[in-house]
Amino acid sequence: MDKMVINGGKVLRGEARTSGAKNAALPILFSTLLAAGKHRFTNVPRLMDIDSTSALLESLGCKITRDGNNLDIEVGELTSIEAHYDLVRKMRASILCLGPVLTRYGQAIVSLPGGCAIGTRPIDLHLDGMKAFGAEIELKEGYVRASAKKLKGCTFLFETATVGGTENLMMAATLAEGTTVLENAAKEPEIVDLAEYLNKMGAKITGQGTSIITIEGVKALKPAEHRIMPDRIEAGTLLIAGAITGGDVKVTDCRPKDLEALILKMKESGFTIETGDDWVRVLPAKSWKSVDVTTAPHPLFPTDLQAQFMALMAVAEGTSVITETIFENRFMHVQELVRLGAEIIPKTRVAVVRGHKNGLTAAPVMATDLRASASLVLAGLVAKGETVVNRIYHLDRGYENLEAKLVALGADVRRAE
Ligand code: UD1
């Protein structure tokens, strides 16, 4: 079923539970490659990207057992050190197996991820980092071939703060000889979750969540158990779903601290937001005003909520300037929002959104990537008539049961062929 049909105009009310974070689960599942034995996880979201990760881990010799949101990984001696193109091309995050396999086995072969809808997304900093550990890197026939007798701890300064790069190097450093210092490291909460799991396995990491992370290499790691942190992007999407319909939605099982930048912007826009230890609630609003947003590394406004926030601004009062500083081609949703009647002028990295309160009308649209598909669903919730979002499978890469959660809140949403 690759379409979602949305009858807009329903006001959402009630509670929605946040699932486990995809972007925390992926690196944590790859980190199991560092230690033989049985790793146990709970709160793992059921998503296509988790299936892709599982398939890649299985291709390297791991055994995976899944029971709902519990997932066990039995890691033995790996039967392969090669991440094949067919598996890597489905999911860019597959590059995260490079650090663990290289540091444990002294060699790794990983397909280059290739292009992606939201920009070129290079991996040069992952590779420069591995070289700084003393690895030899060769790019041949579409593959990265990395080798080193033993990685050596180093000080590495990231030219750009990269989430995946920080995760890959942090994992590699756990078994490297000596101490590694990562400077200008990314500070995203998912990195903290990964560091917590690595430390449970016996790693010696400090400074996670700040721009300087120190890792003291250890001889070996052992498997552990972990509950995956809540998905802040899903929580933010559900909060915007409540807001855009003028509804009253409480998002539970999340961490309001991780959503600070979004909450700040929503308050500035005129929404009343309440928070508790593990919940956040948006109260009904008849109208809200346009505010400017610039995406930037955590703790600033996340690029992964830019498309969803743009849908909210498309029905705000006034004009909003949305600036994307992380990815150069992340306005693919603009033309589709325009099909729904939004007035948005995209420039390079900047989009000017002229809000039209009650201005959206249903149309067939096409999802181009994960967060773009969420933005179209949000716009569909307020567009008059029946909006059909094609290629909705993009949504399944990163949202667990979004339509069921929306339906429980009162939305009229269904899948169709
Ligand atoms: C992760 C998230 C993604 C999110 C992004 C930014 C996962 C699985 N994905 O992606 O949802 O949108 O962080 O918050 O966690 N860069 C380089 N060279 C590199 C690596 C990155 O120049 O070697 C640049 C990128 O082009 C981009 C910036 O660094 O401009 C940030 O990208 P990065 O943080 O690496 O994104 P991902 O880890 O791929």
Short mmCIF file of C-alpha atoms and ligand atoms in Angstrom, two decimals:
data_model
loop_
_atom_site.label_atom_id
_atom_site.label_comp_id
_atom_site.label_asym_id
_atom_site.label_seq_id
_atom_site.Cartn_x
_atom_site.Cartn_y
_atom_site.Cartn_z
CA MET A 1 0.00 0.00 0.00
CA ASP A 2 1.96 2.98 -1.12
CA LYS A 3 -0.59 5.75 -0.74
CA MET A 4 -2.02 7.55 2.22
CA VAL A 5 -5.46 9.10 1.90
CA ILE A 6 -6.25 11.94 4.28
CA ASN A 7 -9.60 13.68 4.71
CA GLY A 8 -8.54 17.01 6.11
CA GLY A 9 -10.28 19.22 8.61
CA LYS A 10 -10.54 16.99 11.67
CA VAL A 11 -9.37 18.54 14.94
CA LEU A 12 -6.98 16.16 16.74
CA ARG A 13 -7.48 15.50 20.44
CA GLY A 14 -6.02 13.06 22.92
CA GLU A 15 -2.73 11.35 23.74
CA ALA A 16 -0.13 9.80 21.49
CA ARG A 17 2.81 7.73 22.67
CA THR A 18 6.30 8.31 21.28
CA SER A 19 8.14 5.29 19.85
CA GLY A 20 11.83 4.52 20.21
CA ALA A 21 14.19 6.72 18.21
CA LYS A 22 15.24 5.42 14.80
CA ASN A 23 18.37 7.57 14.80
CA ALA A 24 19.46 6.20 18.17
CA ALA A 25 18.56 2.60 17.37
CA LEU A 26 20.55 2.45 14.11
CA PRO A 27 24.03 3.30 15.51
CA ILE A 28 23.35 1.25 18.64
CA LEU A 29 22.46 -1.83 16.57
CA PHE A 30 25.65 -1.35 14.55
CA SER A 31 27.67 -1.01 17.77
CA THR A 32 26.87 -4.65 18.60
CA LEU A 33 29.49 -5.58 16.00
CA LEU A 34 32.06 -4.51 18.61
CA ALA A 35 31.35 -7.35 21.06
CA ALA A 36 30.61 -11.06 20.73
CA GLY A 37 27.66 -12.41 22.71
CA LYS A 38 23.97 -11.60 23.12
CA HIS A 39 22.88 -7.95 23.08
CA ARG A 40 19.32 -7.15 24.21
CA PHE A 41 17.30 -4.08 23.31
CA THR A 42 13.83 -2.81 24.15
CA ASN A 43 11.76 0.05 22.68
CA VAL A 44 13.17 -0.64 19.20
CA PRO A 45 10.76 0.89 16.67
CA ARG A 46 9.37 -1.38 13.93
CA LEU A 47 10.62 0.42 10.84
CA MET A 48 12.04 -0.30 7.43
CA ASP A 49 15.42 1.18 8.41
CA ILE A 50 15.63 -1.22 11.36
CA ASP A 51 14.86 -4.11 8.96
CA SER A 52 17.62 -2.87 6.62
CA THR A 53 20.07 -2.70 9.53
CA SER A 54 19.07 -6.19 10.65
CA ALA A 55 19.58 -7.53 7.12
CA LEU A 56 23.05 -5.99 6.99
CA LEU A 57 24.02 -7.37 10.41
CA GLU A 58 22.74 -10.82 9.36
CA SER A 59 24.82 -10.64 6.19
CA LEU A 60 27.88 -10.23 8.44
CA GLY A 61 26.94 -13.30 10.49
CA CYS A 62 24.82 -11.92 13.36
CA LYS A 63 21.62 -13.68 14.47
CA ILE A 64 18.63 -11.48 15.17
CA THR A 65 15.47 -12.31 17.09
CA ARG A 66 12.62 -9.87 17.15
CA ASP A 67 9.57 -9.87 19.38
CA GLY A 68 7.50 -6.71 18.98
CA ASN A 69 9.70 -3.87 20.17
CA ASN A 70 12.29 -6.18 21.72
CA LEU A 71 15.26 -7.12 19.63
CA ASP A 72 18.13 -9.45 20.51
CA ILE A 73 21.33 -9.66 18.52
CA GLU A 74 23.65 -12.63 18.87
CA VAL A 75 27.09 -11.66 17.65
CA GLY A 76 29.72 -14.31 17.10
CA GLU A 77 32.87 -14.24 15.02
CA LEU A 78 31.75 -12.35 11.91
CA THR A 79 31.42 -14.49 8.80
CA SER A 80 32.05 -11.49 6.53
CA ILE A 81 33.60 -8.05 6.87
CA GLU A 82 31.95 -6.72 3.73
CA ALA A 83 28.81 -4.55 3.66
CA HIS A 84 27.41 -5.14 0.21
CA TYR A 85 26.10 -2.39 -2.08
CA ASP A 86 22.62 -3.96 -2.28
CA LEU A 87 22.20 -3.50 1.46
CA VAL A 88 24.03 -0.18 1.89
CA ARG A 89 22.22 1.64 -0.92
CA LYS A 90 18.89 1.16 0.87
CA MET A 91 20.09 3.09 3.88
CA ARG A 92 22.92 5.61 4.15
CA ALA A 93 23.40 4.93 7.86
CA SER A 94 24.92 1.54 6.85
CA ILE A 95 28.27 3.35 6.74
CA LEU A 96 28.11 3.07 10.55
CA CYS A 97 29.36 -0.52 10.35
CA LEU A 98 32.76 0.77 9.16
CA GLY A 99 34.08 1.89 12.57
CA PRO A 100 33.03 -1.19 14.57
CA VAL A 101 34.20 -3.79 12.01
CA LEU A 102 37.49 -2.02 11.32
CA THR A 103 38.41 -1.56 14.96
CA ARG A 104 37.52 -5.18 15.90
CA TYR A 105 38.95 -6.97 12.85
CA GLY A 106 41.58 -4.60 11.46
CA GLN A 107 39.78 -4.49 8.14
CA ALA A 108 36.41 -3.61 6.67
CA ILE A 109 34.90 -3.31 3.21
CA VAL A 110 31.84 -1.08 2.98
CA SER A 111 30.00 0.05 -0.13
CA LEU A 112 29.88 3.81 -0.71
CA PRO A 113 26.31 4.86 0.09
CA GLY A 114 25.66 6.75 -3.13
CA GLY A 115 23.25 9.62 -3.71
CA CYS A 116 20.27 10.59 -1.66
CA ALA A 117 17.26 12.83 -2.09
CA ILE A 118 18.33 15.50 0.39
CA GLY A 119 21.77 16.32 -0.96
CA THR A 120 25.14 14.76 -1.66
CA ARG A 121 25.76 13.79 1.99
CA PRO A 122 29.47 12.99 1.80
CA ILE A 123 31.33 10.62 4.16
CA ASP A 124 34.74 12.27 3.81
CA LEU A 125 34.94 13.07 7.53
CA HIS A 126 34.21 9.44 8.49
CA LEU A 127 37.12 8.40 6.26
CA ASP A 128 39.48 11.19 7.40
CA GLY A 129 38.77 10.09 10.97
CA MET A 130 39.66 6.46 10.24
CA LYS A 131 42.90 7.68 8.59
CA ALA A 132 43.70 9.71 11.72
CA PHE A 133 43.47 6.41 13.66
CA GLY A 134 46.18 5.09 11.33
CA ALA A 135 43.94 3.12 8.93
CA GLU A 136 44.69 2.86 5.26
CA ILE A 137 41.69 3.74 3.15
CA GLU A 138 41.25 2.82 -0.47
CA LEU A 139 38.23 3.65 -2.62
CA LYS A 140 37.83 0.98 -5.27
CA GLU A 141 34.93 -0.13 -7.44
CA GLY A 142 32.40 1.73 -5.33
CA TYR A 143 33.67 0.33 -2.05
CA VAL A 144 35.64 1.72 0.88
CA ARG A 145 38.41 -0.71 1.80
CA ALA A 146 39.87 0.07 5.19
CA SER A 147 42.68 -1.70 6.97
CA ALA A 148 44.91 -1.24 9.99
CA LYS A 149 46.73 -3.68 12.24
CA LYS A 150 45.40 -1.85 15.28
CA LEU A 151 43.70 1.55 15.38
CA LYS A 152 45.60 4.12 17.41
CA GLY A 153 43.84 6.74 19.50
CA CYS A 154 44.17 10.29 18.19
CA THR A 155 42.83 13.81 18.44
CA PHE A 156 40.46 14.53 15.58
CA LEU A 157 38.84 17.87 14.82
CA PHE A 158 35.65 17.64 12.77
CA GLU A 159 35.58 20.41 10.18
CA THR A 160 31.77 20.15 10.27
CA ALA A 161 29.84 18.69 13.18
CA THR A 162 28.53 15.40 11.80
CA VAL A 163 26.22 13.05 13.67
CA GLY A 164 27.13 9.89 11.76
CA GLY A 165 30.83 10.82 11.66
CA THR A 166 30.93 11.35 15.43
CA GLU A 167 29.17 8.01 15.98
CA ASN A 168 31.45 6.08 13.64
CA LEU A 169 34.64 7.48 15.18
CA MET A 170 33.35 7.09 18.73
CA MET A 171 32.67 3.38 18.07
CA ALA A 172 36.05 2.87 16.40
CA ALA A 173 37.84 4.59 19.31
CA THR A 174 36.39 2.25 21.95
CA LEU A 175 38.79 -0.54 20.95
CA ALA A 176 41.65 1.65 19.69
CA GLU A 177 44.98 1.77 21.50
CA GLY A 178 45.19 4.79 23.81
CA THR A 179 43.03 7.85 24.13
CA THR A 180 40.97 9.55 21.43
CA VAL A 181 39.65 13.10 21.64
CA LEU A 182 36.90 14.11 19.19
CA GLU A 183 36.70 17.89 18.82
CA ASN A 184 33.72 19.76 17.39
CA ALA A 185 31.81 16.52 17.89
CA ALA A 186 28.08 16.53 17.23
CA LYS A 187 25.97 16.94 20.40
CA GLU A 188 22.72 15.24 19.37
CA PRO A 189 20.90 13.25 22.08
CA GLU A 190 21.20 10.11 19.93
CA ILE A 191 25.00 10.32 20.34
CA VAL A 192 24.53 10.38 24.10
CA ASP A 193 22.29 7.28 23.87
CA LEU A 194 24.95 5.47 21.82
CA ALA A 195 27.69 6.47 24.28
CA GLU A 196 25.54 5.16 27.13
CA TYR A 197 25.23 1.78 25.45
CA LEU A 198 28.94 1.66 24.63
CA ASN A 199 29.76 2.46 28.27
CA LYS A 200 27.38 -0.30 29.39
CA MET A 201 29.47 -2.61 27.17
CA GLY A 202 32.59 -1.51 29.04
CA ALA A 203 33.78 1.43 26.94
CA LYS A 204 35.28 4.49 28.63
CA ILE A 205 33.61 7.51 27.07
CA THR A 206 33.16 10.94 28.64
CA GLY A 207 31.95 14.27 27.28
CA GLN A 208 29.11 12.89 25.13
CA GLY A 209 26.52 15.60 24.54
CA THR A 210 29.27 18.25 24.46
CA SER A 211 31.53 19.18 21.55
CA ILE A 212 34.54 17.37 23.03
CA ILE A 213 34.23 13.62 23.53
CA THR A 214 37.07 11.63 25.09
CA ILE A 215 37.34 7.90 24.60
CA GLU A 216 39.89 5.78 26.40
CA GLY A 217 40.44 2.62 24.37
CA VAL A 218 39.83 -0.73 26.11
CA LYS A 219 40.93 -4.26 25.13
CA ALA A 220 37.46 -5.77 24.69
CA LEU A 221 33.77 -5.03 25.14
CA LYS A 222 30.96 -7.29 26.31
CA PRO A 223 27.26 -7.29 25.35
CA ALA A 224 24.71 -5.46 27.48
CA GLU A 225 21.03 -4.45 27.61
CA HIS A 226 19.52 -1.12 26.67
CA ARG A 227 16.22 0.68 26.18
CA ILE A 228 16.31 2.90 23.08
CA MET A 229 15.58 6.57 23.87
CA PRO A 230 12.33 8.19 22.63
CA ASP A 231 12.20 9.60 19.12
CA ARG A 232 12.30 13.40 19.44
CA ILE A 233 11.52 13.90 15.74
CA GLU A 234 8.42 11.70 15.92
CA ALA A 235 7.33 13.47 19.12
CA GLY A 236 7.81 16.83 17.39
CA THR A 237 5.83 15.67 14.37
CA LEU A 238 2.92 14.53 16.56
CA LEU A 239 2.98 17.85 18.44
CA ILE A 240 2.83 19.76 15.15
CA ALA A 241 -0.03 17.46 14.04
CA GLY A 242 -2.01 18.61 17.07
CA ALA A 243 -1.05 22.25 16.52
CA ILE A 244 -1.82 22.44 12.80
CA THR A 245 -5.38 21.16 13.32
CA GLY A 246 -5.98 23.61 16.18
CA GLY A 247 -6.19 20.57 18.43
CA ASP A 248 -5.24 19.51 21.93
CA VAL A 249 -2.63 16.77 21.82
CA LYS A 250 -0.47 15.39 24.60
CA VAL A 251 2.59 13.51 23.36
CA THR A 252 3.75 11.05 26.01
CA ASP A 253 6.91 8.99 26.63
CA CYS A 254 9.16 11.69 25.22
CA ARG A 255 11.82 14.03 26.57
CA PRO A 256 10.72 17.69 26.39
CA LYS A 257 14.37 18.76 26.89
CA ASP A 258 15.22 17.22 23.49
CA LEU A 259 12.43 19.28 21.89
CA GLU A 260 13.42 22.65 23.32
CA ALA A 261 14.12 24.42 20.01
CA LEU A 262 10.77 23.34 18.54
CA ILE A 263 8.82 24.22 21.69
CA LEU A 264 10.46 27.68 21.74
CA LYS A 265 9.43 28.35 18.13
CA MET A 266 5.90 27.07 18.69
CA LYS A 267 5.51 29.35 21.71
CA GLU A 268 6.88 32.27 19.72
CA SER A 269 4.27 31.47 17.08
CA GLY A 270 1.55 31.80 19.72
CA PHE A 271 0.85 28.24 20.85
CA THR A 272 0.45 27.33 24.48
CA ILE A 273 2.69 24.38 25.23
CA GLU A 274 2.73 22.52 28.53
CA THR A 275 5.45 20.08 29.52
CA GLY A 276 5.99 17.46 32.22
CA ASP A 277 8.86 15.08 32.93
CA ASP A 278 8.10 12.87 29.97
CA TRP A 279 5.29 14.58 28.07
CA VAL A 280 4.52 17.69 26.08
CA ARG A 281 1.09 19.05 25.22
CA VAL A 282 -0.12 21.62 22.73
CA LEU A 283 -3.34 23.45 23.60
CA PRO A 284 -5.94 24.50 21.01
CA ALA A 285 -5.23 27.67 19.02
CA LYS A 286 -7.47 29.38 16.47
CA SER A 287 -4.60 31.08 14.71
CA TRP A 288 -0.86 31.44 15.04
CA LYS A 289 1.68 33.76 13.58
CA SER A 290 4.57 33.16 11.23
CA VAL A 291 8.03 32.87 12.74
CA ASP A 292 11.44 32.50 11.12
CA VAL A 293 13.37 29.27 11.60
CA THR A 294 16.96 28.32 10.84
CA THR A 295 18.05 24.70 11.09
CA ALA A 296 21.35 24.03 12.84
CA PRO A 297 23.07 21.29 14.85
CA HIS A 298 21.58 20.34 18.24
CA PRO A 299 20.47 22.00 20.50
CA LEU A 300 19.22 24.38 17.79
CA PHE A 301 16.32 23.69 15.44
CA PRO A 302 16.67 20.21 13.87
CA THR A 303 16.76 19.84 10.10
CA ASP A 304 14.62 16.72 10.57
CA LEU A 305 11.68 18.93 11.68
CA GLN A 306 12.12 21.64 9.05
CA ALA A 307 9.65 20.19 6.52
CA GLN A 308 6.99 19.57 9.19
CA PHE A 309 7.39 23.08 10.61
CA MET A 310 7.06 24.51 7.10
CA ALA A 311 3.61 22.88 6.82
CA LEU A 312 2.64 24.63 10.07
CA MET A 313 3.91 27.96 8.73
CA ALA A 314 2.00 27.46 5.46
CA VAL A 315 -1.22 28.04 7.44
CA ALA A 316 0.13 30.70 9.82
CA GLU A 317 -0.63 34.43 9.75
CA GLY A 318 2.18 36.36 8.10
CA THR A 319 5.40 35.53 6.31
CA SER A 320 8.05 33.15 7.57
CA VAL A 321 11.62 32.70 6.36
CA ILE A 322 12.88 29.14 6.73
CA THR A 323 16.62 28.64 6.33
CA GLU A 324 18.18 25.20 5.91
CA THR A 325 21.85 25.16 6.87
CA ILE A 326 22.51 21.41 7.17
CA PHE A 327 21.53 19.89 3.82
CA GLU A 328 21.67 21.75 0.52
CA ASN A 329 18.71 20.10 -1.14
CA ARG A 330 16.14 19.72 1.57
CA PHE A 331 13.23 21.65 0.08
CA MET A 332 11.82 18.82 -2.04
CA HIS A 333 8.54 19.10 -0.13
CA VAL A 334 8.06 22.74 -1.20
CA GLN A 335 6.65 22.01 -4.66
CA GLU A 336 4.31 19.42 -3.19
CA LEU A 337 3.08 21.80 -0.46
CA VAL A 338 2.47 24.33 -3.24
CA ARG A 339 0.24 21.73 -4.94
CA LEU A 340 -1.88 21.85 -1.79
CA GLY A 341 -2.22 25.61 -2.15
CA ALA A 342 0.67 26.77 0.02
CA GLU A 343 2.46 29.92 -1.07
CA ILE A 344 6.17 29.18 -0.75
CA ILE A 345 9.08 30.58 -2.70
CA PRO A 346 12.16 28.39 -2.45
CA LYS A 347 15.60 29.91 -2.97
CA THR A 348 18.94 28.26 -2.35
CA ARG A 349 18.74 27.06 1.26
CA VAL A 350 16.01 29.61 2.08
CA ALA A 351 12.25 29.35 1.63
CA VAL A 352 9.83 32.21 2.06
CA VAL A 353 6.46 30.96 3.29
CA ARG A 354 3.44 33.25 3.01
CA GLY A 355 0.95 31.81 5.43
CA HIS A 356 -2.68 31.29 4.39
CA LYS A 357 -4.89 30.48 7.32
CA ASN A 358 -7.35 27.81 6.08
CA GLY A 359 -5.70 28.16 2.70
CA LEU A 360 -4.80 24.58 1.85
CA THR A 361 -6.91 22.41 -0.44
CA ALA A 362 -6.52 18.70 -1.12
CA ALA A 363 -4.54 17.40 -4.10
CA PRO A 364 -2.55 14.33 -5.06
CA VAL A 365 1.06 14.81 -3.91
CA MET A 366 4.25 12.78 -3.88
CA ALA A 367 6.53 12.03 -0.93
CA THR A 368 10.21 12.41 -1.81
CA ASP A 369 11.93 11.55 1.44
CA LEU A 370 11.17 10.61 5.01
CA ARG A 371 10.57 14.00 6.62
CA ALA A 372 9.02 15.46 3.45
CA SER A 373 6.39 12.73 3.60
CA ALA A 374 5.58 13.69 7.20
CA SER A 375 5.19 17.31 6.16
CA LEU A 376 2.70 16.35 3.43
CA VAL A 377 0.69 14.25 5.87
CA LEU A 378 0.54 17.23 8.26
CA ALA A 379 -0.57 19.55 5.46
CA GLY A 380 -3.17 16.94 4.42
CA LEU A 381 -4.64 17.03 7.93
CA VAL A 382 -5.76 20.65 7.34
CA ALA A 383 -6.28 20.70 3.56
CA LYS A 384 -9.96 20.79 2.55
CA GLY A 385 -10.95 17.56 0.85
CA GLU A 386 -9.14 14.29 0.21
CA THR A 387 -5.36 14.50 -0.08
CA VAL A 388 -3.57 11.47 -1.51
CA VAL A 389 0.12 11.20 -0.59
CA ASN A 390 1.86 8.89 -3.05
CA ARG A 391 5.07 6.96 -2.30
CA ILE A 392 4.19 6.97 1.38
CA TYR A 393 6.69 4.12 1.89
CA HIS A 394 9.24 6.84 2.66
CA LEU A 395 7.29 7.42 5.87
CA ASP A 396 7.72 3.78 6.93
CA ARG A 397 11.49 4.22 7.01
CA GLY A 398 11.16 6.40 10.08
CA TYR A 399 7.68 6.53 11.64
CA GLU A 400 6.22 3.59 13.54
CA ASN A 401 2.45 3.35 12.98
CA LEU A 402 1.98 7.07 12.34
CA GLU A 403 -1.42 6.61 10.75
CA ALA A 404 -2.69 4.52 13.67
CA LYS A 405 -1.51 7.20 16.08
CA LEU A 406 -3.21 9.93 14.03
CA VAL A 407 -6.44 7.93 13.74
CA ALA A 408 -6.48 7.43 17.53
CA LEU A 409 -6.30 11.24 17.82
CA GLY A 410 -9.33 11.61 15.53
CA ALA A 411 -7.75 12.03 12.10
CA ASP A 412 -9.36 10.52 9.01
CA VAL A 413 -6.34 8.77 7.50
CA ARG A 414 -6.00 5.43 5.71
CA ARG A 415 -3.63 3.50 3.46
CA ALA A 416 -4.60 2.63 -0.10
CA GLU A 417 -3.14 0.79 -3.11
C1 UD1 B 1 21.96 12.29 10.81
C2 UD1 B 1 20.55 11.79 10.91
C3 UD1 B 1 19.64 12.60 9.99
C4 UD1 B 1 19.79 14.08 10.29
C5 UD1 B 1 21.24 14.50 10.28
C6 UD1 B 1 21.46 15.93 10.74
C7 UD1 B 1 20.82 9.42 11.38
C8 UD1 B 1 20.69 8.03 10.89
N1 UD1 B 1 20.52 10.40 10.50
O1 UD1 B 1 22.39 12.09 9.46
O2 UD1 B 1 18.31 12.18 10.22
O3 UD1 B 1 19.08 14.82 9.32
O4 UD1 B 1 22.01 13.66 11.15
O5 UD1 B 1 20.95 16.13 11.99
O6 UD1 B 1 21.13 9.68 12.53
N2 UD1 B 1 29.05 15.99 6.29
C9 UD1 B 1 30.23 16.13 5.62
N3 UD1 B 1 31.11 15.08 5.61
C10 UD1 B 1 30.87 13.92 6.25
C11 UD1 B 1 29.64 13.78 6.95
C12 UD1 B 1 28.75 14.83 6.96
O7 UD1 B 1 30.50 17.16 5.03
O8 UD1 B 1 31.71 13.02 6.21
C13 UD1 B 1 28.07 17.10 6.32
C14 UD1 B 1 26.75 16.77 5.64
O9 UD1 B 1 26.80 16.96 4.26
C15 UD1 B 1 25.81 17.74 6.31
C16 UD1 B 1 26.38 17.85 7.74
O10 UD1 B 1 27.70 17.35 7.66
O11 UD1 B 1 25.89 18.99 5.70
C17 UD1 B 1 25.62 17.07 8.78
O12 UD1 B 1 25.43 15.73 8.33
P1 UD1 B 1 25.45 14.52 9.36
O13 UD1 B 1 25.27 15.06 10.74
O14 UD1 B 1 26.62 13.66 9.10
O15 UD1 B 1 24.15 13.72 8.96
P2 UD1 B 1 23.94 12.16 9.08
O16 UD1 B 1 24.73 11.61 10.21
O17 UD1 B 1 24.07 11.55 7.73
#
